[in-house]
Amino acid sequence: MPEIRVTPLGAGQDVGRSCILVSIGGKNVMLDCGMHMGFSDDRRFPDFSYITRNGRLTDFLDCVIISHFHLDHCGALPYFSEMVGYDGPIYMTQPTQAICPILLEDYRKIAVDKKGEANFFTSQMIKDCMKKVVAVHLHQTVQVDDELEIKAYYAGHVLGAAMFQIKVGSESVVYTGDYNMTPDRHLGAAWIDKCRPNLLITESTYATTIRDSKRCRERDFLKKVHETVERGGKVLIPVFALGRAQELCILLETFWERMDLKAPIYFSTGLTEKANHYYKLFIPWTNQKIRKTFVQRNMFEFKHIKAFDRAFADSPGPMVIMPGYCVQGTVGHKILSGQRKLEMEGRQVVITPTLPPPALSHACCDTAAGVMQVEYMSFSAHADARASCSCGQAEPENVLLVHGEAKKMSFLKQKIEQNSVGKPRRGRACEGGFSRACADRARHLAEALSTPPRGQLLYAANGETVTLSTSPSIPVGISLGLLKREMAQGMWAGHAGWGGAAAGQVAPQTAPAPAPAPASQGYSRMPRSPGSCRHPIMKDSNFRLVSSEQALKELGLAEHQLRFTCRVHLHDTRKEQETALRVYSHLKSVLKDHCVQHLPDGSVTVESILIQAAAHSEDPSTKVLLVSWTYQDEELGSYLTSLLKKGLPQAS
């Protein structure tokens, strides 16, 4: 039985260090190659020893696919290719290819130049790594080799982000990477062709979160910014993810123009500024509104945004807004988790919490004591719970959750399974540690799934292998005329002959033949044997069902007929011609639904059955009926033989 094996080397049950090893149809593909922002030791990169402990990785991997340029999906790529050793193809979109080295170089500078880390990839290694990249276009089918093909689809999330479909023969896997089903101010919603993959590997970053409307979040965000600026305060917006910076800049730029505000907006120089250059170039990857206004104005050329100076961070009473997901171990995660004291760049910062307002987590603090007010507002470009497991038009047989926290994955899995069967199932998850609101969100998600997976919904820890058996699907072509003829003869009840097989297997089914009716009741017309009408032909890697005549014609063969003959002895003193005429009259009266003919040579035919009368060599008062038929009419031939053995009715 064919199978698909999946081993998360990273992002199995956490966020960060995305790296998924997939084995499908004898091919090995690695999906993403990221780093973990919460670690600075060996745990920051995936453990590539799971792939092989002996030999170069190129001998074991057919290709590597990078979904987008965020470091938790590409940060380990130079280490993997140049230090561990991989010389095979690396596939990514053109915007990802352009922006990825900028982030990698920035990451290297922080790790090596600022932190003094050794055993790290160099600038030259980044350049050598990028030489192995093969750029792909959306909806372009890329033939990696004779059997393995991949296809990229628009994922939203950030500029150039793509979902990938991986196919080997009839088996397929769809990997979403990070995606967003909600369009924003500069990107469209994720989209994929209608497909039924054996496995969908999807992110579950916000597995139990259903965010409120984007319009409400933007309104609340702008209100907080406006209020702070109006009272003379400063707003610092640290955005760790490229893409969110551009999104918020467009939002603020539009608001500043509408409100005619004069307060300056400061934009971080360096990494984001360099990436913004490519955002201006890759306008076709943005949404329709950005493309329409491009002729008059490039929306990434900001009028109200100026270079940022770190001195503004020391102004009294700043508000800090964190619009992205904060990975465990980072400063942002510590603040939102309720940590009271932090040390940043040698300074002690104290955070004193107050009662948070609904849907917001914040802390209001004494500014004189060197503290700050913190507000959490979600502007993440990840799919929330409504979109998890419901990726566009993909209707997967199985779903594997990655890029999310283990406890939330377990909780989500249980809720979806309960909704699928209408009653609770036993599972590894429980509602412990989750609020009622969280439980309601997961329940709403389960109810919102239009096409829940037909098989299993899974999640696996890093280093744990999930194995899924697949049923091969063999596409078969058949002409409309032949299909109608077969269905008219009762070979398939509706589409049951094709749809009845599990997982799309071709398993033609024939209707059981009705039992012959007694002679006194006449004969029920029977369908011919299935083999008489259709034959499989493989030509140019295409499998087709054709009629017997078409098969003989295409193969250049002469038709050979196999006939069966049976002798029936009748006591009849009349001549052979008169006996044949009596046989014709008897069969004509019994077989009203069949074509019974009396030929000039004295023989009688019923369908393909031929009946001839001859004199007995030893007894002149006995006639011999020779009954012959083709194998297609075997049942009818047997019935006629039994009927004639009972004798002919007496002449009146």
XYZ file of C-alpha atoms in Angstrom:
652
model
C 0.000 0.000 0.000
C 1.477 3.406 -0.965
C 2.098 5.779 1.927
C 3.084 9.355 2.739
C 5.466 9.992 5.645
C 5.832 13.390 7.305
C 8.431 14.325 9.942
C 8.464 17.860 11.397
C 12.075 18.867 12.058
C 10.748 22.166 13.401
C 7.382 23.841 14.077
C 5.958 20.436 14.981
C 4.189 21.691 18.086
C 5.603 25.196 18.398
C 5.908 28.402 16.384
C 9.289 28.994 14.739
C 11.972 26.912 13.043
C 9.559 25.667 10.371
C 10.991 22.636 8.609
C 8.856 19.697 7.430
C 10.272 16.570 5.779
C 7.813 14.849 3.429
C 8.309 11.478 1.725
C 5.818 10.878 -1.074
C 5.955 8.345 -3.900
C 9.613 7.548 -3.184
C 10.580 11.255 -3.287
C 11.862 13.312 -0.339
C 10.972 17.011 -0.129
C 11.880 19.477 2.626
C 9.356 22.252 3.226
C 10.931 25.421 4.662
C 14.175 25.732 6.588
C 13.680 28.241 9.399
C 15.210 29.384 12.670
C 13.647 29.784 16.121
C 13.622 33.330 17.488
C 13.402 32.150 21.080
C 16.740 30.267 21.121
C 20.367 31.250 20.584
C 21.907 27.776 21.040
C 21.725 24.624 18.896
C 17.953 24.589 19.226
C 17.572 27.638 16.984
C 18.056 25.461 13.843
C 16.251 22.224 12.906
C 17.993 18.932 13.666
C 18.965 17.828 10.158
C 20.388 14.533 11.451
C 16.844 13.146 11.118
C 17.344 13.240 7.349
C 20.579 11.281 7.358
C 23.539 10.741 9.653
C 25.805 9.532 6.859
C 26.523 11.188 3.541
C 25.470 14.496 2.010
C 21.886 15.641 2.194
C 21.747 16.028 -1.596
C 21.733 12.232 -1.917
C 18.564 11.980 0.181
C 16.565 15.093 -0.738
C 15.027 15.717 -4.145
C 14.339 19.393 -3.490
C 13.766 22.107 -0.871
C 10.799 24.488 -0.976
C 10.728 27.850 0.857
C 7.226 29.279 1.328
C 8.216 32.905 2.137
C 11.029 35.142 3.381
C 10.343 35.294 7.145
C 13.289 33.996 9.143
C 11.276 31.339 10.945
C 10.859 29.782 7.482
C 14.216 30.517 5.790
C 16.663 31.536 8.555
C 18.556 28.227 8.588
C 18.898 27.941 4.807
C 22.585 29.019 4.447
C 23.540 26.846 7.422
C 21.707 23.900 5.847
C 23.078 24.249 2.318
C 26.623 25.534 2.944
C 27.592 24.178 6.367
C 25.638 20.904 6.592
C 25.877 20.303 2.855
C 23.090 20.444 0.244
C 23.620 21.120 -3.468
C 20.138 20.350 -4.826
C 17.485 22.796 -6.065
C 15.793 25.269 -3.710
C 12.434 26.543 -4.951
C 10.833 29.858 -3.955
C 8.980 32.732 -5.614
C 10.789 35.752 -7.113
C 9.865 38.219 -4.322
C 11.060 35.693 -1.742
C 14.285 35.230 -3.705
C 14.838 39.014 -3.691
C 14.051 39.746 -0.025
C 15.316 36.550 1.616
C 19.068 37.425 1.430
C 18.380 40.842 3.019
C 16.850 39.227 6.090
C 19.536 36.539 6.234
C 22.311 39.154 6.169
C 20.569 41.183 8.884
C 20.221 38.012 10.973
C 23.930 37.244 10.473
C 24.963 40.757 11.530
C 22.972 40.562 14.770
C 24.262 37.077 15.620
C 27.918 37.542 14.643
C 28.731 41.265 14.689
C 26.617 42.243 17.721
C 26.467 39.042 19.792
C 29.843 37.651 18.725
C 28.589 34.156 17.938
C 30.939 31.696 16.250
C 30.151 28.766 13.950
C 27.672 30.865 11.990
C 27.177 31.239 8.257
C 28.996 34.072 6.477
C 27.892 36.673 3.929
C 29.529 34.622 1.181
C 27.608 31.546 2.270
C 24.360 33.486 1.899
C 25.339 34.415 -1.665
C 26.369 30.829 -2.492
C 23.139 29.520 -1.038
C 21.014 31.881 -3.134
C 22.780 30.679 -6.308
C 20.998 27.337 -5.833
C 17.568 28.973 -5.843
C 15.146 28.284 -8.690
C 12.439 30.969 -8.919
C 8.882 29.787 -9.580
C 5.828 31.666 -10.827
C 2.327 31.303 -9.438
C 0.308 28.483 -11.061
C 3.438 27.284 -12.864
C 3.849 23.506 -12.799
C 7.539 22.845 -12.177
C 8.820 19.393 -13.119
C 11.536 18.677 -10.544
C 12.235 15.324 -12.221
C 10.308 12.788 -14.313
C 7.936 11.967 -11.447
C 7.985 14.882 -8.966
C 6.183 18.121 -9.770
C 5.338 21.197 -7.680
C 2.966 24.121 -8.174
C 2.818 27.440 -6.285
C -0.347 29.310 -5.258
C -0.925 32.769 -3.798
C -0.847 32.697 0.022
C -1.321 36.343 1.031
C 0.549 36.751 4.375
C 3.556 38.667 2.970
C 4.811 39.683 -0.450
C 5.775 36.552 -2.411
C 4.358 34.054 0.101
C 3.148 30.882 -1.594
C 1.369 27.639 -0.835
C 2.762 24.621 -2.672
C 1.182 21.503 -4.083
C 3.568 18.546 -4.352
C 2.557 15.682 -6.650
C 4.091 12.302 -7.427
C 1.847 10.259 -9.690
C -1.643 10.193 -8.181
C -0.443 11.159 -4.673
C -0.370 14.806 -3.602
C 0.357 17.014 -0.591
C -0.553 20.694 -0.152
C 1.645 22.781 2.164
C 0.182 26.146 3.123
C 3.217 27.685 4.805
C 1.901 30.854 6.483
C -1.210 32.135 4.751
C -4.038 34.594 5.243
C -7.595 34.129 3.984
C -8.447 37.781 4.733
C -7.238 40.433 2.244
C -5.503 43.448 3.791
C -4.449 46.881 2.543
C -1.667 45.680 0.289
C -2.181 41.931 -0.262
C -5.034 39.743 -1.478
C -6.476 36.624 0.160
C -4.875 33.205 -0.243
C -6.196 31.179 -3.175
C -5.683 27.658 -4.507
C -7.224 25.578 -7.292
C -9.934 23.096 -6.377
C -8.052 19.961 -5.398
C -8.326 16.878 -3.209
C -4.857 16.206 -1.818
C -4.078 13.141 0.261
C -2.682 15.467 2.915
C -2.966 19.161 3.764
C -0.149 20.484 5.986
C -1.419 23.754 7.430
C -0.308 26.307 9.963
C -2.284 26.618 13.200
C -0.653 29.700 14.723
C -4.017 30.995 15.922
C -5.632 27.574 16.307
C -8.169 28.674 18.928
C -8.438 32.368 18.065
C -11.160 33.998 16.016
C -10.186 37.617 15.513
C -12.767 40.342 15.342
C -13.231 42.193 12.076
C -10.212 43.806 10.463
C -12.076 47.115 10.219
C -12.698 47.150 13.998
C -9.066 46.367 14.750
C -7.863 49.157 12.454
C -10.327 51.604 13.991
C -9.182 50.770 17.545
C -5.538 50.986 16.515
C -5.912 54.394 14.874
C -7.959 55.660 17.810
C -5.175 54.738 20.279
C -2.524 56.325 18.073
C -4.578 59.493 17.566
C -5.364 59.863 21.282
C -1.706 59.462 22.233
C -0.486 61.953 19.632
C -3.208 64.475 20.570
C -2.085 64.534 24.205
C 1.532 65.011 23.169
C 2.677 61.420 23.638
C 4.784 59.200 21.408
C 3.827 55.859 19.871
C 6.433 53.179 19.269
C 5.300 50.277 17.079
C 7.907 47.485 17.018
C 7.015 45.184 14.117
C 9.234 42.118 13.953
C 7.755 40.832 10.683
C 8.340 42.387 7.291
C 5.024 42.875 5.590
C 3.279 44.028 8.756
C 5.500 47.144 8.679
C 4.319 47.962 5.161
C 0.700 47.236 6.088
C 0.740 49.561 9.112
C 2.578 52.272 7.183
C -0.129 52.290 4.510
C -2.794 52.402 7.232
C -1.130 55.330 9.045
C -0.311 57.175 5.819
C -3.945 57.017 4.687
C -5.217 58.104 8.133
C -2.742 61.015 8.325
C -3.900 62.328 4.948
C -7.587 61.969 5.813
C -7.223 63.690 9.225
C -4.634 66.234 7.975
C -2.347 65.425 10.919
C 1.034 67.151 11.193
C 2.780 64.956 13.776
C 5.743 63.128 12.188
C 5.777 59.371 11.701
C 9.182 57.754 12.074
C 10.049 54.707 10.013
C 12.794 52.295 11.027
C 15.740 52.509 8.652
C 17.836 49.538 7.625
C 16.180 46.193 7.068
C 12.593 47.357 6.532
C 13.731 50.229 4.297
C 15.710 47.847 2.064
C 12.783 45.437 1.830
C 10.463 48.309 0.994
C 12.463 48.854 -2.191
C 11.372 45.421 -3.420
C 7.787 46.044 -2.362
C 7.825 48.941 -4.841
C 9.138 46.649 -7.579
C 6.809 43.672 -7.118
C 3.523 45.548 -7.489
C 1.883 42.619 -9.423
C 2.000 40.597 -6.187
C -0.113 43.149 -4.304
C -3.892 43.496 -4.236
C -6.084 45.066 -6.892
C -6.334 48.463 -5.202
C -2.555 48.901 -5.002
C -2.191 47.869 -8.658
C -4.900 50.314 -9.774
C -3.358 53.317 -7.994
C 0.173 52.409 -9.072
C -0.020 54.548 -12.229
C -0.834 57.687 -10.220
C 1.102 56.826 -7.082
C 3.133 53.995 -5.600
C 1.508 53.316 -2.221
C 4.875 52.244 -0.802
C 6.317 55.750 -1.282
C 5.216 57.359 1.993
C 4.857 61.143 2.316
C 4.416 61.405 6.084
C 6.972 58.839 7.230
C 10.555 59.856 8.057
C 13.736 58.183 9.258
C 13.565 56.870 12.813
C 15.825 58.063 15.650
C 16.251 55.853 18.741
C 16.292 58.954 20.946
C 12.532 59.201 20.621
C 12.193 55.989 22.650
C 13.301 57.929 25.793
C 10.371 60.336 25.649
C 8.124 60.028 28.742
C 5.005 57.892 28.712
C 5.250 55.940 25.443
C 2.658 53.369 24.456
C 3.968 50.137 22.925
C 1.683 48.327 20.467
C 2.661 44.830 19.340
C 0.714 43.860 16.208
C 2.383 40.506 15.528
C 2.690 37.046 17.072
C 5.271 36.977 19.873
C 7.249 33.721 19.967
C 7.990 32.146 23.324
C 11.293 33.414 24.713
C 11.130 36.892 23.163
C 10.694 40.153 25.081
C 7.236 40.649 23.620
C 6.067 37.236 24.804
C 7.404 37.911 28.320
C 5.500 41.218 28.537
C 2.226 39.742 27.287
C 2.637 36.745 29.618
C 2.577 39.119 32.590
C 6.263 39.372 33.503
C 6.619 42.355 35.845
C 10.302 43.276 35.415
C 12.395 43.328 32.272
C 15.948 44.302 31.519
C 16.505 45.736 28.048
C 19.907 47.105 27.042
C 20.964 47.521 30.681
C 17.791 49.315 31.791
C 15.219 48.013 34.254
C 11.623 48.388 33.095
C 8.767 47.757 35.526
C 5.287 46.788 34.312
C 2.334 47.019 36.690
C -0.875 45.447 35.350
C -4.367 46.901 35.749
C -7.747 45.449 34.840
C -7.633 44.903 31.070
C -10.527 46.071 28.913
C -12.397 43.479 26.845
C -10.429 41.865 23.984
C -7.268 43.798 24.895
C -4.355 42.841 27.119
C -2.555 45.906 28.466
C -0.715 47.264 31.506
C -1.002 50.888 32.663
C 2.129 52.014 34.492
C 3.726 54.916 36.344
C 5.821 56.755 33.784
C 8.008 58.412 36.407
C 9.267 55.009 37.551
C 10.588 54.124 34.119
C 7.629 51.995 33.187
C 5.469 51.815 30.114
C 1.892 51.243 29.005
C 1.536 48.104 26.897
C -1.318 47.344 24.520
C -1.753 44.111 22.526
C -3.606 44.388 19.217
C -3.549 41.625 16.638
C -2.553 42.652 13.112
C -1.010 39.303 12.286
C -1.083 38.102 8.680
C -1.675 34.497 9.759
C -4.941 32.668 9.224
C -7.086 32.635 12.341
C -9.178 29.715 13.547
C -11.881 30.229 10.931
C -9.390 29.619 8.132
C -7.319 26.824 9.723
C -8.020 23.499 7.973
C -10.256 25.322 5.480
C -7.772 26.482 2.886
C -9.581 27.851 -0.143
C -10.870 25.083 -2.408
C -8.618 22.343 -1.027
C -10.644 19.329 0.140
C -7.997 17.171 1.815
C -8.301 13.550 2.800
C -6.139 14.176 5.888
C -4.883 17.292 7.705
C -1.634 17.764 9.636
C -1.394 20.810 11.910
C 2.011 22.514 12.256
C 3.337 25.934 13.295
C 1.256 26.187 16.459
C 1.297 25.477 20.178
C 0.734 21.821 21.133
C -1.987 22.474 23.692
C -4.049 24.536 21.267
C -3.557 21.982 18.469
C -4.885 19.245 20.723
C -7.846 21.338 21.760
C -8.674 22.269 18.157
C -8.405 18.642 17.012
C -10.863 17.492 19.654
C -13.394 20.191 18.805
C -13.284 19.416 15.075
C -13.671 15.681 15.695
C -16.652 16.278 17.967
C -18.305 18.414 15.310
C -17.579 15.881 12.560
C -19.422 13.004 14.260
C -21.930 14.963 16.291
C -20.697 13.608 19.626
C -17.448 13.709 21.612
C -14.616 11.353 20.740
C -11.811 10.247 22.903
C -8.687 12.266 22.220
C -5.468 13.532 23.677
C -6.889 16.973 24.365
C -8.957 18.453 27.161
C -10.316 21.907 27.867
C -8.045 22.422 30.850
C -6.254 25.761 30.770
C -8.635 27.344 28.231
C -11.281 29.950 28.888
C -14.921 29.487 27.956
C -14.458 32.071 25.213
C -11.607 30.003 23.782
C -13.803 26.902 23.835
C -16.543 28.812 22.013
C -14.087 29.970 19.352
C -12.948 26.406 18.665
C -16.566 25.238 18.539
C -17.401 27.979 16.029
C -14.414 26.919 13.938
C -15.511 23.297 13.916
C -18.996 24.338 12.809
C -17.544 26.643 10.125
C -15.533 23.918 8.415
C -17.358 23.397 5.132
C -15.301 20.351 4.184
C -13.735 18.693 7.232
C -11.014 16.167 6.396
C -12.334 12.816 5.167
C -9.595 10.962 7.048
C -7.524 12.023 10.037
C -6.656 15.364 11.640
C -3.162 15.021 13.089
C -0.346 16.888 14.755
C 3.150 15.652 15.555
C 6.056 16.763 17.728
C 9.444 17.594 16.207
C 11.196 14.375 15.209
C 7.959 12.365 15.278
C 6.978 10.683 11.991
C 3.375 10.489 10.814
C 2.620 7.748 8.267
C -0.515 7.822 6.116
C -1.577 5.010 3.805
C -2.936 6.229 0.493
C -5.227 4.533 -1.989
C -3.946 5.124 -5.511
C -6.356 6.863 -7.851
C -6.111 5.835 -11.504
C -7.752 8.252 -13.950
C -9.553 6.407 -16.739
C -10.919 7.974 -19.888
C -14.135 6.750 -21.510
C -16.165 8.216 -24.359
C -19.564 9.663 -23.520
C -21.248 7.384 -26.052
C -19.777 4.218 -24.549
C -20.600 5.365 -21.024
C -24.237 6.015 -21.957
C -24.494 2.634 -23.671
C -23.048 0.810 -20.673
C -25.338 2.618 -18.245
C -28.364 1.894 -20.458
C -27.518 -1.811 -20.325
C -27.320 -1.675 -16.526
C -23.568 -2.167 -16.200
C -23.352 0.683 -13.671
C -26.136 1.840 -11.399
C -25.797 5.605 -11.855
C -22.143 6.355 -11.117
C -21.757 3.603 -8.527
C -19.310 1.685 -10.687
C -16.781 4.495 -10.275
C -17.769 6.369 -7.154
C -18.178 3.262 -5.021
C -14.456 2.583 -4.766
C -12.609 3.992 -1.790
C -10.359 7.008 -2.294
C -11.044 7.219 -6.010
C -9.907 3.715 -6.879
C -11.193 2.421 -10.162
C -13.424 -0.512 -9.329
C -16.095 -1.089 -11.998
C -19.160 -2.788 -10.559
C -21.696 -4.779 -12.546
C -25.280 -5.312 -11.662
C -26.039 -8.921 -10.696
C -27.752 -10.816 -13.498
C -31.390 -11.619 -12.843
C -32.296 -15.288 -12.642
C -33.852 -16.744 -15.808
C -37.600 -16.802 -15.760
C -39.445 -20.103 -16.158
C -40.488 -20.994 -19.683
C -44.132 -20.458 -18.886
C -43.408 -16.862 -17.901
C -41.160 -16.092 -20.792
C -37.504 -15.075 -20.696
C -36.260 -11.848 -18.978
C -33.819 -9.938 -21.129
C -30.371 -10.006 -19.534
C -27.483 -7.550 -19.831
C -24.480 -8.765 -21.688
C -21.300 -9.618 -19.894
C -19.231 -6.466 -19.124
C -16.234 -7.793 -21.005
C -18.117 -7.736 -24.276
C -18.371 -3.949 -24.420
C -15.303 -2.343 -22.869
C -11.611 -3.055 -22.815
C -8.770 -1.182 -21.098
C -6.089 0.339 -23.325
C -2.896 2.070 -22.163
C -1.476 4.432 -24.759
C 0.919 7.384 -24.266
C 0.603 6.976 -20.461
C -3.176 7.431 -20.739
C -5.530 4.715 -19.526
C -8.832 4.420 -21.433
C -11.832 2.149 -21.634
C -12.968 1.518 -25.217
C -15.458 -0.750 -26.986
C -14.393 -4.106 -28.411
C -14.570 -2.774 -31.943
C -12.464 0.288 -31.097
C -9.903 -1.822 -29.240
C -9.457 -4.151 -32.222
C -9.137 -1.190 -34.567
C -6.528 0.620 -32.465
C -4.501 -2.531 -31.876
C -4.716 -3.633 -35.533
C -6.171 -7.046 -34.708
C -8.740 -9.147 -36.520
C -11.805 -10.156 -34.560
C -12.049 -13.801 -33.524
C -15.335 -15.195 -32.317
C -15.625 -18.025 -29.839
C -18.855 -19.976 -30.165
C -20.326 -22.763 -28.063
C -22.455 -25.522 -29.643
C -24.918 -27.845 -27.960
C -26.925 -30.736 -29.502
C -30.600 -31.166 -28.649
C -32.465 -34.325 -29.826
C -36.164 -33.966 -30.758
C -38.594 -36.689 -31.775
C -40.116 -35.293 -34.962
C -40.997 -37.268 -38.108
C -41.311 -34.116 -40.217
C -38.639 -32.827 -42.574
C -35.777 -30.669 -41.278
C -37.253 -27.466 -42.751
C -40.605 -28.058 -41.054
C -38.891 -28.786 -37.725
C -36.947 -25.529 -37.984
C -40.183 -23.651 -38.713
C -41.823 -25.189 -35.610
C -38.783 -24.109 -33.535
C -39.094 -20.555 -34.905
C -42.823 -20.364 -34.084
C -42.273 -21.665 -30.547
C -39.403 -19.287 -29.740
C -41.256 -16.344 -31.303
C -44.138 -16.903 -28.912
C -41.907 -17.316 -25.834
C -39.180 -14.724 -26.412
C -41.282 -11.648 -27.118
C -38.517 -9.210 -26.093
C -35.889 -10.715 -28.392
C -35.323 -10.574 -32.109
C -36.184 -14.084 -33.415
C -35.617 -14.622 -37.171
C -36.220 -17.474 -39.655
C -33.515 -17.290 -42.328
C -33.902 -18.440 -45.977
C -31.507 -21.364 -45.427
C -33.924 -22.735 -42.803
C -31.877 -21.771 -39.719
C -33.263 -19.744 -36.791
C -31.446 -16.910 -34.984
C -32.034 -15.311 -31.560
C -29.563 -12.461 -31.002
C -26.171 -14.124 -31.716
C -27.614 -17.632 -31.213
C -27.905 -19.834 -34.286
C -30.245 -22.907 -34.370
C -30.094 -25.440 -37.210
C -32.134 -28.632 -37.654
C -30.532 -31.803 -39.085
C -31.591 -35.429 -39.555
C -30.316 -38.055 -37.159
C -27.822 -40.402 -38.879
C -29.401 -43.579 -37.430
C -33.010 -42.688 -36.521
C -35.042 -40.887 -39.258
C -37.797 -40.035 -36.752
C -35.358 -37.994 -34.649
C -34.055 -34.547 -35.477
C -30.867 -32.986 -34.088
C -30.980 -29.257 -33.200
C -27.523 -27.639 -33.275
C -27.658 -24.623 -30.914
C -24.549 -22.373 -30.997
C -23.862 -18.984 -29.339
C -21.083 -16.538 -28.561
C -19.862 -16.152 -24.992
C -21.660 -12.814 -24.683
C -25.014 -14.627 -24.917
C -24.019 -17.611 -22.806
C -26.913 -17.237 -20.377
C -29.485 -16.859 -23.154
C -27.956 -19.847 -24.997
C -28.189 -22.005 -21.903
C -31.797 -20.957 -21.388
C -32.760 -21.802 -25.002
C -31.067 -25.180 -24.759
C -33.047 -26.033 -21.621
C -36.242 -24.777 -23.258
C -35.779 -26.895 -26.415
C -34.917 -30.030 -24.453
C -38.444 -29.900 -23.023
C -39.754 -30.406 -26.562
C -41.963 -28.462 -28.941
C -45.710 -27.906 -28.440
C -47.973 -30.238 -30.381
C -49.263 -28.833 -33.647
C -52.963 -27.937 -33.510
